[in-house]
PDB file of C-alpha atoms and ligand atoms in Angstrom:
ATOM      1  CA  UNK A   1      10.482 -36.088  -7.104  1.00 56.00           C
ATOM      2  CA  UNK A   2      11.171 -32.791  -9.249  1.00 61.00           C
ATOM      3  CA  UNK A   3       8.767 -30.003  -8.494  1.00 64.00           C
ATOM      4  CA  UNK A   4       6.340 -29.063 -10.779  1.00 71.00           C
ATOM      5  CA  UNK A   5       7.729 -27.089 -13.608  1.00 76.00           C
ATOM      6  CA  UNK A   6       6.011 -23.422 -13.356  1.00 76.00           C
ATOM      7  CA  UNK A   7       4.147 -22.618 -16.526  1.00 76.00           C
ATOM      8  CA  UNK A   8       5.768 -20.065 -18.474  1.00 76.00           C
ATOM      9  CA  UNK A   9       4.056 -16.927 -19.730  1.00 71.00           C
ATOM     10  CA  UNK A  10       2.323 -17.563 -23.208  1.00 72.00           C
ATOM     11  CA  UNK A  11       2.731 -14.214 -24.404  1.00 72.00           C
ATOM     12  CA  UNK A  12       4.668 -11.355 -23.495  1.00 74.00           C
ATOM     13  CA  UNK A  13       2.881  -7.810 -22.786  1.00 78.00           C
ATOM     14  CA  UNK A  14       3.571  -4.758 -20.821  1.00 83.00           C
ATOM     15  CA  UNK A  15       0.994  -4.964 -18.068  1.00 84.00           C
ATOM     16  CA  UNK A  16      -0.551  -1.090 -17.672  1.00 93.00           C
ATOM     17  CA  UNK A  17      -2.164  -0.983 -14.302  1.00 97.00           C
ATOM     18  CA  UNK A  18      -1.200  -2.124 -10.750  1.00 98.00           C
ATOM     19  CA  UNK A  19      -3.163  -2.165  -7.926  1.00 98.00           C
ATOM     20  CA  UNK A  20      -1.006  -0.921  -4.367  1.00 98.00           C
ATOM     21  CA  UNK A  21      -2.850  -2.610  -1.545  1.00 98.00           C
ATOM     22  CA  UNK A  22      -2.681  -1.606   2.058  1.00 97.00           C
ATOM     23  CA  UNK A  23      -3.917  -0.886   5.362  1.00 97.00           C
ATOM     24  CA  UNK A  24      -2.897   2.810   4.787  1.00 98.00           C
ATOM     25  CA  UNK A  25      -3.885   3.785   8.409  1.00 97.00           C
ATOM     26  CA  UNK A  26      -2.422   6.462   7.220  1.00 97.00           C
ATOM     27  CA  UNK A  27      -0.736   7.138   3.862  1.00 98.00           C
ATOM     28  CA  UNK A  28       2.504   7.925   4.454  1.00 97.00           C
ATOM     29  CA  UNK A  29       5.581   9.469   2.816  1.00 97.00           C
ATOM     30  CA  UNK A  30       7.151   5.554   2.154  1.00 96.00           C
ATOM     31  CA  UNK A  31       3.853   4.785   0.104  1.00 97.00           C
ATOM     32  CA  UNK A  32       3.716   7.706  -1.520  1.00 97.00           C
ATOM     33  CA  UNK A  33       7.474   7.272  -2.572  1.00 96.00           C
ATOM     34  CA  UNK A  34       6.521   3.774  -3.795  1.00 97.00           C
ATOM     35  CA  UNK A  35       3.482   5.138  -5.645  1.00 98.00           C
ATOM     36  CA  UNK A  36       5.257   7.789  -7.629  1.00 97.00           C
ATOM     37  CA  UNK A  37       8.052   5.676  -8.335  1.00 97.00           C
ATOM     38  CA  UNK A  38       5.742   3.038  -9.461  1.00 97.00           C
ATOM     39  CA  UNK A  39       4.363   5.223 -11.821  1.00 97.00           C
ATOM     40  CA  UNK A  40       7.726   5.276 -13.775  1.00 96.00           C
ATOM     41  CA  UNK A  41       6.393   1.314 -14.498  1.00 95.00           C
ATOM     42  CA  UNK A  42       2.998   1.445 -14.816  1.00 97.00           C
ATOM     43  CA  UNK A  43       0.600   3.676 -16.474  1.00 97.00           C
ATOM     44  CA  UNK A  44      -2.166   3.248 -13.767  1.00 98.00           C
ATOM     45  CA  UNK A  45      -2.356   2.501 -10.225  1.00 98.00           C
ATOM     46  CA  UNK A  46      -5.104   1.285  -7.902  1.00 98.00           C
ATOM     47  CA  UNK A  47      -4.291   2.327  -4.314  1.00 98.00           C
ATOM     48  CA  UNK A  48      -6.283  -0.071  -2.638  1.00 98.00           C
ATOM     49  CA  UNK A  49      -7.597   0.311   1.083  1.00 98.00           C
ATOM     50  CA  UNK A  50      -8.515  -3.615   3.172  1.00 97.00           C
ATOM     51  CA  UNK A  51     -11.764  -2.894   4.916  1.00 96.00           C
ATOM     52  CA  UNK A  52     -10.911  -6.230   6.486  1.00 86.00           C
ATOM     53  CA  UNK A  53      -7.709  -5.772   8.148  1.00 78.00           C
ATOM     54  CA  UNK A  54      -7.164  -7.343  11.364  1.00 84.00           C
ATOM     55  CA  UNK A  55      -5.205  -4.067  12.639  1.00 85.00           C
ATOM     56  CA  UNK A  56      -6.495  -1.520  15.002  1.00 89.00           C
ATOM     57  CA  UNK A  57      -7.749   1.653  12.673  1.00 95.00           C
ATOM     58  CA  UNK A  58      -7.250   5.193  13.759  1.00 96.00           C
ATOM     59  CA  UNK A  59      -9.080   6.400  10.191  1.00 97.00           C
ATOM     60  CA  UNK A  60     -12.554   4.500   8.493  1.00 97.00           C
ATOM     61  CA  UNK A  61     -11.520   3.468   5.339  1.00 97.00           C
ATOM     62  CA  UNK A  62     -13.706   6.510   3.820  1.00 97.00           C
ATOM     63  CA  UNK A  63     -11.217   8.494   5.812  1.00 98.00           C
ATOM     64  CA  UNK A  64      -8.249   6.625   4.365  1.00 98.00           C
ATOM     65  CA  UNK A  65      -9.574   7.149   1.042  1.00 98.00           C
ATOM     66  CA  UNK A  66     -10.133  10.596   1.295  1.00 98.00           C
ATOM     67  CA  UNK A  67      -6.532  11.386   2.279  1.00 98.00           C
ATOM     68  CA  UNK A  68      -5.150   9.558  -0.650  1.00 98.00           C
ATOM     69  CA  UNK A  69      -7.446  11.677  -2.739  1.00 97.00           C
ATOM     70  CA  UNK A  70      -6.318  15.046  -0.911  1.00 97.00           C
ATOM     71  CA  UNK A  71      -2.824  13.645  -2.076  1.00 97.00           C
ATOM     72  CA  UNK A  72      -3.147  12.223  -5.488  1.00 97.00           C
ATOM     73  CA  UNK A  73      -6.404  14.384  -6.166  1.00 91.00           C
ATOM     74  CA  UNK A  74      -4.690  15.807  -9.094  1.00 92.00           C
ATOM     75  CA  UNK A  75      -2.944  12.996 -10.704  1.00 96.00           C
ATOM     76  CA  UNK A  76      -5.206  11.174 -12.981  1.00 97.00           C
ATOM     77  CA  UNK A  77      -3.103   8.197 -12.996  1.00 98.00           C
ATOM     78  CA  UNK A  78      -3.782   7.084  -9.677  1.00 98.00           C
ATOM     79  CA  UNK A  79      -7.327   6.187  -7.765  1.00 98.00           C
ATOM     80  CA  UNK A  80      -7.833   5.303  -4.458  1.00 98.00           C
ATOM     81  CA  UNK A  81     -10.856   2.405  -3.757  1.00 98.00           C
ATOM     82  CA  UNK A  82     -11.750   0.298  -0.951  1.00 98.00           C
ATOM     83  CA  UNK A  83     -11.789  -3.406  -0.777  1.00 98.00           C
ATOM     84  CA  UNK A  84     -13.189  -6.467   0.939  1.00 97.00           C
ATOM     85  CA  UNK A  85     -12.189  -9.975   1.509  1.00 97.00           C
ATOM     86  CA  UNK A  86      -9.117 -11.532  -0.590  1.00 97.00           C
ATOM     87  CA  UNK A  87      -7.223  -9.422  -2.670  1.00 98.00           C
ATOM     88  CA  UNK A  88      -6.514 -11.905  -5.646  1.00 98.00           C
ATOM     89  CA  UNK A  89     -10.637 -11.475  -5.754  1.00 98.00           C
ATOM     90  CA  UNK A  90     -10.409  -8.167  -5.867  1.00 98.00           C
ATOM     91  CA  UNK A  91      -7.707  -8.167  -8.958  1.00 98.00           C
ATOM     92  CA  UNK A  92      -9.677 -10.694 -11.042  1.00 98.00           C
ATOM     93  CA  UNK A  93     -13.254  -8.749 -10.119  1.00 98.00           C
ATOM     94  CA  UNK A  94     -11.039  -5.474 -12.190  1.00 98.00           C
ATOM     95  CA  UNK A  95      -8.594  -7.694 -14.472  1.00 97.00           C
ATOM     96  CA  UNK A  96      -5.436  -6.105 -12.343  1.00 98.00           C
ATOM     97  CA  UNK A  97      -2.812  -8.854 -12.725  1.00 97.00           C
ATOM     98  CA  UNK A  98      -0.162  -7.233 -11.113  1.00 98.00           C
ATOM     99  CA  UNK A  99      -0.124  -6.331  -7.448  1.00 98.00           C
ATOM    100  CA  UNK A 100       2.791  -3.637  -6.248  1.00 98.00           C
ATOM    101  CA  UNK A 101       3.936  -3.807  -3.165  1.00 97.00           C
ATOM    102  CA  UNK A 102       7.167  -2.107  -1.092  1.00 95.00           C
ATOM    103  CA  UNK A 103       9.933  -3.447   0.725  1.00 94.00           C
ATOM    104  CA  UNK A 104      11.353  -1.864   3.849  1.00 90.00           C
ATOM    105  CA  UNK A 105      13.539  -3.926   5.447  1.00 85.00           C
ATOM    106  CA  UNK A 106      14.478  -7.732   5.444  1.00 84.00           C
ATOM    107  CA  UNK A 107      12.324  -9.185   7.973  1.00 82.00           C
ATOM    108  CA  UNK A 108       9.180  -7.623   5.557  1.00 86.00           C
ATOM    109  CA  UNK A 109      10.783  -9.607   3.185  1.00 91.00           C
ATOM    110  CA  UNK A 110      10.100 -13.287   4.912  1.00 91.00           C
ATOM    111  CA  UNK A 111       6.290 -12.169   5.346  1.00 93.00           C
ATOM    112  CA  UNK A 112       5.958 -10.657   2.268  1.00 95.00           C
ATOM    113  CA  UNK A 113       7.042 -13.349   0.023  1.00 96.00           C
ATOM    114  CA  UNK A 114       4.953 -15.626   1.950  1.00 96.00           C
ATOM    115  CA  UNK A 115       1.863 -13.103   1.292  1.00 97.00           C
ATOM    116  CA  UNK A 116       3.012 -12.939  -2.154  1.00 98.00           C
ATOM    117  CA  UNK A 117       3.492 -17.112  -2.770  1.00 98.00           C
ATOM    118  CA  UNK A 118      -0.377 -17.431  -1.595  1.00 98.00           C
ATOM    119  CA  UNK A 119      -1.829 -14.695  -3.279  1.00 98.00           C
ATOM    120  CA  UNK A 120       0.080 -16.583  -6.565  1.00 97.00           C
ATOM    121  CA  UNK A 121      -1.349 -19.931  -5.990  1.00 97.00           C
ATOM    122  CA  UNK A 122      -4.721 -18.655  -5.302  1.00 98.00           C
ATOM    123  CA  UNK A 123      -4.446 -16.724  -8.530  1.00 98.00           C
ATOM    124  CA  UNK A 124      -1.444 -18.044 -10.943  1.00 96.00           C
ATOM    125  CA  UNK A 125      -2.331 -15.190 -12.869  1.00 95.00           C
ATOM    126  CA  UNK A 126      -1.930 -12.484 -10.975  1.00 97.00           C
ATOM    127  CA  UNK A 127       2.171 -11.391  -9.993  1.00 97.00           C
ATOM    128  CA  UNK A 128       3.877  -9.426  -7.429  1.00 97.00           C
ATOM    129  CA  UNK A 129       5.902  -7.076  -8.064  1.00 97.00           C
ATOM    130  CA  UNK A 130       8.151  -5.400  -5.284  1.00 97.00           C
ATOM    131  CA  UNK A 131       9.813  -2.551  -4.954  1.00 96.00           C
ATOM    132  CA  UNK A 132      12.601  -1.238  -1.967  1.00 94.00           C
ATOM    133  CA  UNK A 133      11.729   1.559  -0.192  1.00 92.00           C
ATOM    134  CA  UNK A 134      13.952   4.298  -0.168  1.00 93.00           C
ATOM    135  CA  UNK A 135      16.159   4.270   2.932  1.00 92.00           C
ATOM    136  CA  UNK A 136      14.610   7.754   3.726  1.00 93.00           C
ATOM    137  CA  UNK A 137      11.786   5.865   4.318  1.00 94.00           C
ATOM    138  CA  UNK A 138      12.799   2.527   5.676  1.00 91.00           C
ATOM    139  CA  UNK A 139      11.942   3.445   9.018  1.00 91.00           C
ATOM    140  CA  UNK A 140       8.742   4.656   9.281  1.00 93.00           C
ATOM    141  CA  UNK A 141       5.176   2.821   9.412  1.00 94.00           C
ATOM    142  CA  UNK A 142       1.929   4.207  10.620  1.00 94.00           C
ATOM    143  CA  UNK A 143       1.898   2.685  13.859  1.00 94.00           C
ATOM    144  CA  UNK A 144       5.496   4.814  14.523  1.00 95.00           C
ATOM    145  CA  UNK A 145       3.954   7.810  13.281  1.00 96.00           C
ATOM    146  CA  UNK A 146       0.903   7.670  15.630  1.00 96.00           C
ATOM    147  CA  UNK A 147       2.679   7.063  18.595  1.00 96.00           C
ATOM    148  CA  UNK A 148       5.167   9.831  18.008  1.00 96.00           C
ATOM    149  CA  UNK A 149       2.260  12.112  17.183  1.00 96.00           C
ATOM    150  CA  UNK A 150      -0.205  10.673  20.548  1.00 95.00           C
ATOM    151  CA  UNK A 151       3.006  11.801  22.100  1.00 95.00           C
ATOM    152  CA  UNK A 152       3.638  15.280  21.140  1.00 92.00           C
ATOM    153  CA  UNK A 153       6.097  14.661  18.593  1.00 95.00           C
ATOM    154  CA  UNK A 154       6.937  15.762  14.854  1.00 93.00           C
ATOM    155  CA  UNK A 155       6.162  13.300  11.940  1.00 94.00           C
ATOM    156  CA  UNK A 156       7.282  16.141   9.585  1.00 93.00           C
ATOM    157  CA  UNK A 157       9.062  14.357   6.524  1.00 95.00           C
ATOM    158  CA  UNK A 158       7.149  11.218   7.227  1.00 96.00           C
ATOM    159  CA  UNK A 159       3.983  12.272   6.167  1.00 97.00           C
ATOM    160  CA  UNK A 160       2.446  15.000   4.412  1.00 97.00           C
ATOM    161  CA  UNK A 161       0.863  18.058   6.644  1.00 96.00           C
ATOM    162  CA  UNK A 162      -2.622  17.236   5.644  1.00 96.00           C
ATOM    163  CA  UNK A 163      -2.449  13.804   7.028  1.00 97.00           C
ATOM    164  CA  UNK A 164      -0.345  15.224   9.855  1.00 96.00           C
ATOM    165  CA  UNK A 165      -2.603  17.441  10.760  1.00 96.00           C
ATOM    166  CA  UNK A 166      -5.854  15.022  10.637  1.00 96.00           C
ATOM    167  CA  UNK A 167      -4.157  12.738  12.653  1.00 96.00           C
ATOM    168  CA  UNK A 168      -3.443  15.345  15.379  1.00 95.00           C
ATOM    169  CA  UNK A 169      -6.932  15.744  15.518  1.00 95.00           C
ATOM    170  CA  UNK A 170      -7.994  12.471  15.479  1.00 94.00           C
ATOM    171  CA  UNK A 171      -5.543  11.768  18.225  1.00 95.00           C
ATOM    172  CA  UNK A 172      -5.257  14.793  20.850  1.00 93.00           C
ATOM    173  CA  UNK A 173      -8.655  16.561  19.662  1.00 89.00           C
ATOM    174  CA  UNK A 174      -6.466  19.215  17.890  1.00 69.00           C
ATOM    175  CA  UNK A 175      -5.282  19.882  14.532  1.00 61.00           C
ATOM    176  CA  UNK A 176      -2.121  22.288  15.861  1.00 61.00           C
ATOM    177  CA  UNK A 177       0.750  21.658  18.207  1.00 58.00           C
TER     178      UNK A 177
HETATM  179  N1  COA B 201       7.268   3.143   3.586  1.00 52.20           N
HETATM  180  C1  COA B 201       7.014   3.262   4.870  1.00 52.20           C
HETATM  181  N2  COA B 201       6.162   2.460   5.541  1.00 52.20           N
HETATM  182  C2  COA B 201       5.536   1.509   4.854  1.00 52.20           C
HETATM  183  C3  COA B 201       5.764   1.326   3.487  1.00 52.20           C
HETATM  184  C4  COA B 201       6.662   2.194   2.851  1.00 52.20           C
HETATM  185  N3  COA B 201       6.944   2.092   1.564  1.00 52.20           N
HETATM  186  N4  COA B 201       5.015   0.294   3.083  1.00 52.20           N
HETATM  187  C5  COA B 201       4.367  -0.153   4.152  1.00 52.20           C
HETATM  188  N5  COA B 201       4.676   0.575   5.220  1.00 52.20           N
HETATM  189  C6  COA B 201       4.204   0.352   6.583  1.00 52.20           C
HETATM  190  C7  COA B 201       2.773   0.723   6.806  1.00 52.20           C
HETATM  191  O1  COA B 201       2.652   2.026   7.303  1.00 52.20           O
HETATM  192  C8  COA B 201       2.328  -0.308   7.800  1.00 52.20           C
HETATM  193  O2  COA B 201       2.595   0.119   9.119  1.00 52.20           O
HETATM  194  P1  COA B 201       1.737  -0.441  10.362  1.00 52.20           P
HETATM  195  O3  COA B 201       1.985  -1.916  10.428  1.00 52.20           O
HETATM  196  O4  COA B 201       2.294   0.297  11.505  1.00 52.20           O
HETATM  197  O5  COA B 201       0.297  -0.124  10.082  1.00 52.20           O
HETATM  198  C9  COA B 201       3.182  -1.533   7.489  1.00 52.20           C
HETATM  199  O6  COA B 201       4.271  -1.041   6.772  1.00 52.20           O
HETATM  200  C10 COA B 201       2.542  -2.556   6.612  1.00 52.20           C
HETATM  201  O7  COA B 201       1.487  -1.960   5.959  1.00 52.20           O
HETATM  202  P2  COA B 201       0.857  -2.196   4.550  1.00 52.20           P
HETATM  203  O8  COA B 201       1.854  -2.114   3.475  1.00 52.20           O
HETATM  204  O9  COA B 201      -0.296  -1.272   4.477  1.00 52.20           O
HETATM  205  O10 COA B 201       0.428  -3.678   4.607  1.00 52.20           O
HETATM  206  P3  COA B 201      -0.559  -4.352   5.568  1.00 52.20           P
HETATM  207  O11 COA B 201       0.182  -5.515   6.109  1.00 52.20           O
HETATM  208  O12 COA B 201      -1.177  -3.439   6.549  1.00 52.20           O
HETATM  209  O13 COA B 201      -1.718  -4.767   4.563  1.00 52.20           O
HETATM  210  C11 COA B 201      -2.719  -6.156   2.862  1.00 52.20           C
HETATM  211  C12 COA B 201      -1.586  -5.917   3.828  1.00 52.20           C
HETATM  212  C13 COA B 201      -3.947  -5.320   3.165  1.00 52.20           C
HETATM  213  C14 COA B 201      -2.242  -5.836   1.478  1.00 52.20           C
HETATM  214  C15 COA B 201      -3.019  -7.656   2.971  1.00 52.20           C
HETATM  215  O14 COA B 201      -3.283  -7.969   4.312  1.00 52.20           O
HETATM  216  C16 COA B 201      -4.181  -8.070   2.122  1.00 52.20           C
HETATM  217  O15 COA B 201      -4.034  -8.253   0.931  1.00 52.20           O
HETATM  218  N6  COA B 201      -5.358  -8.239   2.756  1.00 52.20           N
HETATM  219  C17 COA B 201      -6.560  -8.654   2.069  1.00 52.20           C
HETATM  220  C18 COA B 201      -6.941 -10.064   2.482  1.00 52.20           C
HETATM  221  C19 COA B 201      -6.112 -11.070   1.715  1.00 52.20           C
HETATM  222  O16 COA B 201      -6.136 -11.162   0.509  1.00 52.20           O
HETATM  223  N7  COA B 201      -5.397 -11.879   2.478  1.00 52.20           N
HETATM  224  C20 COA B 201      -4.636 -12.955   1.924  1.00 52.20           C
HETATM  225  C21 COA B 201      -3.204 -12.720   1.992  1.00 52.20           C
HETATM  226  S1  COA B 201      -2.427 -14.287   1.724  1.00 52.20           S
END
């Protein structure tokens, strides 16, 4: 039997805002790459922290918040909010209908796009949109940059030295190496 044929858009428009959703536990340098180069799309973005995220936190989402803002304090075009429970919720609670999301490598790919399929039959309305992280970044995630960091490492380059520095203190009791 054919599959259903998707419905097509009924009008075309240039959607303003996306939300970027994440565990952010920290922000690093590949999301803030995605952020800034999302901003060459949209006019607005949402950097959205899961309070329900089934990962092990280093930082409260307050915390992750807060580092976003010490970031991006100055740039009115992005926020930084918290969220709880489904994200396609969350987008129709504040009319986002785009949701922007990063790429590092092909085996995100498989996850993501099932991620993304859900999130589009929950809401039909509401699209993904991804974009590939820079190779600079293709490498990194948070949980690389805490271990390197619990270990006396450098994460210089992979995130900025305000987060570095609060994650040295969250992790050896000390903000200096
Ligand atoms: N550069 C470098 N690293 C990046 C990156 C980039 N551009 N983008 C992501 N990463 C890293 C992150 O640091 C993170 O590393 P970690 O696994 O070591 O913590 C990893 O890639 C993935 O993180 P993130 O992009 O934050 O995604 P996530 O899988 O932690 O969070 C949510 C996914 C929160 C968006 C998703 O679970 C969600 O929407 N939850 C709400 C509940 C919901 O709606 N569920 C239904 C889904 S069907």
């Amino acid at each position: 039997m054919p599959s259903k044929k998707p419905k097509e858009p009924q009008t075309i428009h240039c959607e303003k805002k996306a939300i970027y959703p994440g565990s952010f536990d920290p922000l690093t340098n590949g999301h803030i790459n995605i952020i800034k180069r999302g901003l060459m799309v949209f006019e607005e973005i949402v950097v959205a922290v899961a309070r329900n995220t089934t990962k092990k936190n280093l930082f409260t989402p307050q915390e992750k918040v807060d580092m976003i803002n010490d970031v991006f304090g100055k740039e009115p075009k992005v926020s930084a909010v918290t969220f709880e429970g489904l994200l396609v919720d969350y987008c129709r609670s504040e009319n986002i209908k785009v949701i922007l999301r990063g790429l590092r490598t092909v085996s995100d790919f498989e996850f993501e796009f099932q991620v993304a399929q859900a999130n589009k039959q929950m809401a039909p309305e509401v699209d993904t949109l991804f974009m590939m992280t820079e190779s600079a970044y293709s490498h990194i995630s948070s949980t690389i940059l805490k271990e390197i960091i619990q270990l006396g490492g450098s994460a210089r380059g992979m995130v900025p030295a305000t987060i570095e520095r609060r994650m040295r203190k969250k992790l050896l009791g000390r903000a200096k190496r």
